[in-house]
Amino acid sequence: MSTHQDRNTGEAVLRGMRCKCPSCGTGTAFDGYLSVRQSCDTCGEELHHHRADDAPPYFTIFIVGHVVVALAMWVEMAYVPPMWLHMAVWLPLTLIMSLALLRPIKGAMVGLQWALRMDGFATAGKAPSFGPTRANQR
């Protein structure tokens, strides 16, 4: 039997995608473009425990790559435009999409980690930590 209150994973991920605190949904989760706040300015939930690491860039590259390559191949097959037109369209689109998706994806990762009580988001031994423990570091 669980001794801690369950957290709605879907709601936490959506709040994170909106760059809001996964706990309350009203406070901001970021200080800058990708810097996660130490704690929520509204509810005080500590957010500095997150370990998003390379997941947000990976998912961003995965999504943008699939969209841009599929569109570029379709345009090439349908219209056969010159190479300079491909460069003028796909390079800026790739950059804009990457910058637009990176922050919401990182927010979603922080929300997911909060909802699953991963690492520091676990409270006083109520859920296992998925990172290295002190016993493993000896």
PDB file of C-alpha atoms in Angstrom:
ATOM      1  CA  MET A   1       0.000   0.000   0.000  1.00  0.00           C
ATOM      2  CA  SER A   2       1.360   3.402  -0.952  1.00  0.00           C
ATOM      3  CA  THR A   3       1.945   5.934   1.813  1.00  0.00           C
ATOM      4  CA  HIS A   4       2.293   8.942  -0.445  1.00  0.00           C
ATOM      5  CA  GLN A   5      -0.291  10.882  -2.431  1.00  0.00           C
ATOM      6  CA  ASP A   6      -0.413   9.805  -6.071  1.00  0.00           C
ATOM      7  CA  ARG A   7       0.531  12.425  -8.641  1.00  0.00           C
ATOM      8  CA  ASN A   8      -1.252  12.744 -11.975  1.00  0.00           C
ATOM      9  CA  THR A   9       1.486  12.064 -14.531  1.00  0.00           C
ATOM     10  CA  GLY A  10      -0.397  13.383 -17.561  1.00  0.00           C
ATOM     11  CA  GLU A  11      -1.325  16.622 -15.838  1.00  0.00           C
ATOM     12  CA  ALA A  12       2.241  17.143 -14.582  1.00  0.00           C
ATOM     13  CA  VAL A  13       3.686  16.587 -18.068  1.00  0.00           C
ATOM     14  CA  LEU A  14       1.186  19.014 -19.637  1.00  0.00           C
ATOM     15  CA  ARG A  15       1.954  21.624 -16.984  1.00  0.00           C
ATOM     16  CA  GLY A  16       5.645  21.159 -17.679  1.00  0.00           C
ATOM     17  CA  MET A  17       5.074  21.549 -21.426  1.00  0.00           C
ATOM     18  CA  ARG A  18       3.404  24.886 -20.680  1.00  0.00           C
ATOM     19  CA  CYS A  19       6.571  25.769 -18.714  1.00  0.00           C
ATOM     20  CA  LYS A  20       4.612  25.884 -15.472  1.00  0.00           C
ATOM     21  CA  CYS A  21       5.277  24.242 -12.125  1.00  0.00           C
ATOM     22  CA  PRO A  22       4.273  20.555 -12.319  1.00  0.00           C
ATOM     23  CA  SER A  23       2.858  20.731  -8.802  1.00  0.00           C
ATOM     24  CA  CYS A  24       0.538  23.758  -8.892  1.00  0.00           C
ATOM     25  CA  GLY A  25       0.405  24.668 -12.587  1.00  0.00           C
ATOM     26  CA  THR A  26       0.503  28.410 -11.929  1.00  0.00           C
ATOM     27  CA  GLY A  27       4.094  29.260 -11.047  1.00  0.00           C
ATOM     28  CA  THR A  28       6.810  29.383 -13.688  1.00  0.00           C
ATOM     29  CA  ALA A  29       9.218  26.459 -13.951  1.00  0.00           C
ATOM     30  CA  PHE A  30      12.022  28.318 -15.745  1.00  0.00           C
ATOM     31  CA  ASP A  31      14.234  31.263 -14.837  1.00  0.00           C
ATOM     32  CA  GLY A  32      15.646  31.693 -18.322  1.00  0.00           C
ATOM     33  CA  TYR A  33      15.301  29.869 -21.607  1.00  0.00           C
ATOM     34  CA  LEU A  34      16.389  26.462 -20.221  1.00  0.00           C
ATOM     35  CA  SER A  35      17.332  27.199 -16.594  1.00  0.00           C
ATOM     36  CA  VAL A  36      14.903  25.479 -14.247  1.00  0.00           C
ATOM     37  CA  ARG A  37      14.026  27.486 -11.128  1.00  0.00           C
ATOM     38  CA  GLN A  38      15.279  26.334  -7.762  1.00  0.00           C
ATOM     39  CA  SER A  39      11.687  26.304  -6.508  1.00  0.00           C
ATOM     40  CA  CYS A  40       8.240  27.394  -7.648  1.00  0.00           C
ATOM     41  CA  ASP A  41       7.504  31.039  -6.897  1.00  0.00           C
ATOM     42  CA  THR A  42       3.835  30.217  -6.180  1.00  0.00           C
ATOM     43  CA  CYS A  43       3.683  26.933  -4.220  1.00  0.00           C
ATOM     44  CA  GLY A  44       7.323  26.594  -3.132  1.00  0.00           C
ATOM     45  CA  GLU A  45       7.809  23.117  -4.670  1.00  0.00           C
ATOM     46  CA  GLU A  46      11.518  22.466  -5.113  1.00  0.00           C
ATOM     47  CA  LEU A  47      12.360  21.935  -8.793  1.00  0.00           C
ATOM     48  CA  HIS A  48      16.147  21.864  -8.657  1.00  0.00           C
ATOM     49  CA  HIS A  49      16.146  18.064  -8.316  1.00  0.00           C
ATOM     50  CA  HIS A  50      15.450  17.513 -12.000  1.00  0.00           C
ATOM     51  CA  ARG A  51      17.837  15.416 -14.079  1.00  0.00           C
ATOM     52  CA  ALA A  52      16.652  16.106 -17.632  1.00  0.00           C
ATOM     53  CA  ASP A  53      20.225  15.908 -18.974  1.00  0.00           C
ATOM     54  CA  ASP A  54      20.280  14.888 -22.666  1.00  0.00           C
ATOM     55  CA  ALA A  55      16.671  13.750 -23.017  1.00  0.00           C
ATOM     56  CA  PRO A  56      15.160  17.092 -24.156  1.00  0.00           C
ATOM     57  CA  PRO A  57      17.701  17.639 -26.975  1.00  0.00           C
ATOM     58  CA  TYR A  58      17.351  14.004 -28.029  1.00  0.00           C
ATOM     59  CA  PHE A  59      13.563  14.181 -28.306  1.00  0.00           C
ATOM     60  CA  THR A  60      13.792  17.583 -30.008  1.00  0.00           C
ATOM     61  CA  ILE A  61      16.182  16.240 -32.652  1.00  0.00           C
ATOM     62  CA  PHE A  62      14.002  13.159 -33.093  1.00  0.00           C
ATOM     63  CA  ILE A  63      10.814  15.181 -33.678  1.00  0.00           C
ATOM     64  CA  VAL A  64      12.329  17.969 -35.788  1.00  0.00           C
ATOM     65  CA  GLY A  65      14.339  15.513 -37.867  1.00  0.00           C
ATOM     66  CA  HIS A  66      11.309  13.421 -38.721  1.00  0.00           C
ATOM     67  CA  VAL A  67       9.162  16.439 -39.631  1.00  0.00           C
ATOM     68  CA  VAL A  68      11.787  18.337 -41.639  1.00  0.00           C
ATOM     69  CA  VAL A  69      13.166  15.323 -43.515  1.00  0.00           C
ATOM     70  CA  ALA A  70       9.670  14.097 -44.420  1.00  0.00           C
ATOM     71  CA  LEU A  71       8.640  17.541 -45.668  1.00  0.00           C
ATOM     72  CA  ALA A  72      11.902  18.102 -47.547  1.00  0.00           C
ATOM     73  CA  MET A  73      11.599  14.733 -49.277  1.00  0.00           C
ATOM     74  CA  TRP A  74       7.983  15.389 -50.217  1.00  0.00           C
ATOM     75  CA  VAL A  75       8.819  18.847 -51.639  1.00  0.00           C
ATOM     76  CA  GLU A  76      11.788  17.411 -53.549  1.00  0.00           C
ATOM     77  CA  MET A  77       9.684  14.649 -55.101  1.00  0.00           C
ATOM     78  CA  ALA A  78       6.704  16.869 -55.893  1.00  0.00           C
ATOM     79  CA  TYR A  79       8.369  20.091 -57.109  1.00  0.00           C
ATOM     80  CA  VAL A  80      12.129  19.456 -57.586  1.00  0.00           C
ATOM     81  CA  PRO A  81      13.176  22.933 -56.383  1.00  0.00           C
ATOM     82  CA  PRO A  82      16.782  24.169 -56.666  1.00  0.00           C
ATOM     83  CA  MET A  83      19.175  23.464 -53.788  1.00  0.00           C
ATOM     84  CA  TRP A  84      19.325  27.121 -52.697  1.00  0.00           C
ATOM     85  CA  LEU A  85      15.565  27.042 -52.113  1.00  0.00           C
ATOM     86  CA  HIS A  86      15.901  23.919 -49.969  1.00  0.00           C
ATOM     87  CA  MET A  87      18.552  25.680 -47.890  1.00  0.00           C
ATOM     88  CA  ALA A  88      16.485  28.857 -47.622  1.00  0.00           C
ATOM     89  CA  VAL A  89      13.470  26.941 -46.353  1.00  0.00           C
ATOM     90  CA  TRP A  90      14.697  23.940 -44.350  1.00  0.00           C
ATOM     91  CA  LEU A  91      17.619  25.435 -42.424  1.00  0.00           C
ATOM     92  CA  PRO A  92      15.567  28.238 -40.821  1.00  0.00           C
ATOM     93  CA  LEU A  93      12.633  25.874 -40.259  1.00  0.00           C
ATOM     94  CA  THR A  94      14.916  23.389 -38.504  1.00  0.00           C
ATOM     95  CA  LEU A  95      16.374  26.104 -36.273  1.00  0.00           C
ATOM     96  CA  ILE A  96      12.999  27.636 -35.413  1.00  0.00           C
ATOM     97  CA  MET A  97      11.383  24.286 -34.658  1.00  0.00           C
ATOM     98  CA  SER A  98      14.319  23.189 -32.516  1.00  0.00           C
ATOM     99  CA  LEU A  99      14.270  26.363 -30.436  1.00  0.00           C
ATOM    100  CA  ALA A 100      10.478  26.295 -30.138  1.00  0.00           C
ATOM    101  CA  LEU A 101      10.303  22.657 -28.978  1.00  0.00           C
ATOM    102  CA  LEU A 102      13.340  22.397 -26.682  1.00  0.00           C
ATOM    103  CA  ARG A 103      11.906  24.333 -23.731  1.00  0.00           C
ATOM    104  CA  PRO A 104       8.470  22.644 -23.643  1.00  0.00           C
ATOM    105  CA  ILE A 105      10.098  19.230 -23.971  1.00  0.00           C
ATOM    106  CA  LYS A 106      12.442  19.996 -21.062  1.00  0.00           C
ATOM    107  CA  GLY A 107       9.450  21.190 -19.030  1.00  0.00           C
ATOM    108  CA  ALA A 108       7.645  17.948 -19.839  1.00  0.00           C
ATOM    109  CA  MET A 109      10.661  15.944 -18.659  1.00  0.00           C
ATOM    110  CA  VAL A 110      10.772  17.878 -15.365  1.00  0.00           C
ATOM    111  CA  GLY A 111       7.013  17.303 -14.948  1.00  0.00           C
ATOM    112  CA  LEU A 112       7.405  13.593 -15.636  1.00  0.00           C
ATOM    113  CA  GLN A 113      10.226  13.271 -13.123  1.00  0.00           C
ATOM    114  CA  TRP A 114       8.191  15.162 -10.526  1.00  0.00           C
ATOM    115  CA  ALA A 115       5.097  12.990 -11.100  1.00  0.00           C
ATOM    116  CA  LEU A 116       7.094   9.749 -10.859  1.00  0.00           C
ATOM    117  CA  ARG A 117       8.992  11.019  -7.787  1.00  0.00           C
ATOM    118  CA  MET A 118      12.323  10.382  -9.455  1.00  0.00           C
ATOM    119  CA  ASP A 119      15.598  11.253  -7.722  1.00  0.00           C
ATOM    120  CA  GLY A 120      15.229  14.273  -5.423  1.00  0.00           C
ATOM    121  CA  PHE A 121      11.506  14.589  -6.088  1.00  0.00           C
ATOM    122  CA  ALA A 122      10.958  11.503  -3.919  1.00  0.00           C
ATOM    123  CA  THR A 123      10.134  12.575  -0.380  1.00  0.00           C
ATOM    124  CA  ALA A 124      11.928  10.960   2.570  1.00  0.00           C
ATOM    125  CA  GLY A 125      12.248   7.455   1.184  1.00  0.00           C
ATOM    126  CA  LYS A 126       8.651   7.136  -0.019  1.00  0.00           C
ATOM    127  CA  ALA A 127       9.754   6.256  -3.534  1.00  0.00           C
ATOM    128  CA  PRO A 128      12.975   4.789  -4.922  1.00  0.00           C
ATOM    129  CA  SER A 129      15.638   7.000  -6.398  1.00  0.00           C
ATOM    130  CA  PHE A 130      16.706   6.106  -9.909  1.00  0.00           C
ATOM    131  CA  GLY A 131      20.061   7.831  -9.594  1.00  0.00           C
ATOM    132  CA  PRO A 132      23.235   6.835  -7.734  1.00  0.00           C
ATOM    133  CA  THR A 133      22.830   6.449  -3.992  1.00  0.00           C
ATOM    134  CA  ARG A 134      25.371   7.083  -1.274  1.00  0.00           C
ATOM    135  CA  ALA A 135      25.806   3.337  -0.807  1.00  0.00           C
ATOM    136  CA  ASN A 136      26.709   2.976  -4.498  1.00  0.00           C
ATOM    137  CA  GLN A 137      29.252   5.817  -4.300  1.00  0.00           C
ATOM    138  CA  ARG A 138      31.442   4.208  -1.638  1.00  0.00           C
TER     139      ARG A 138
END
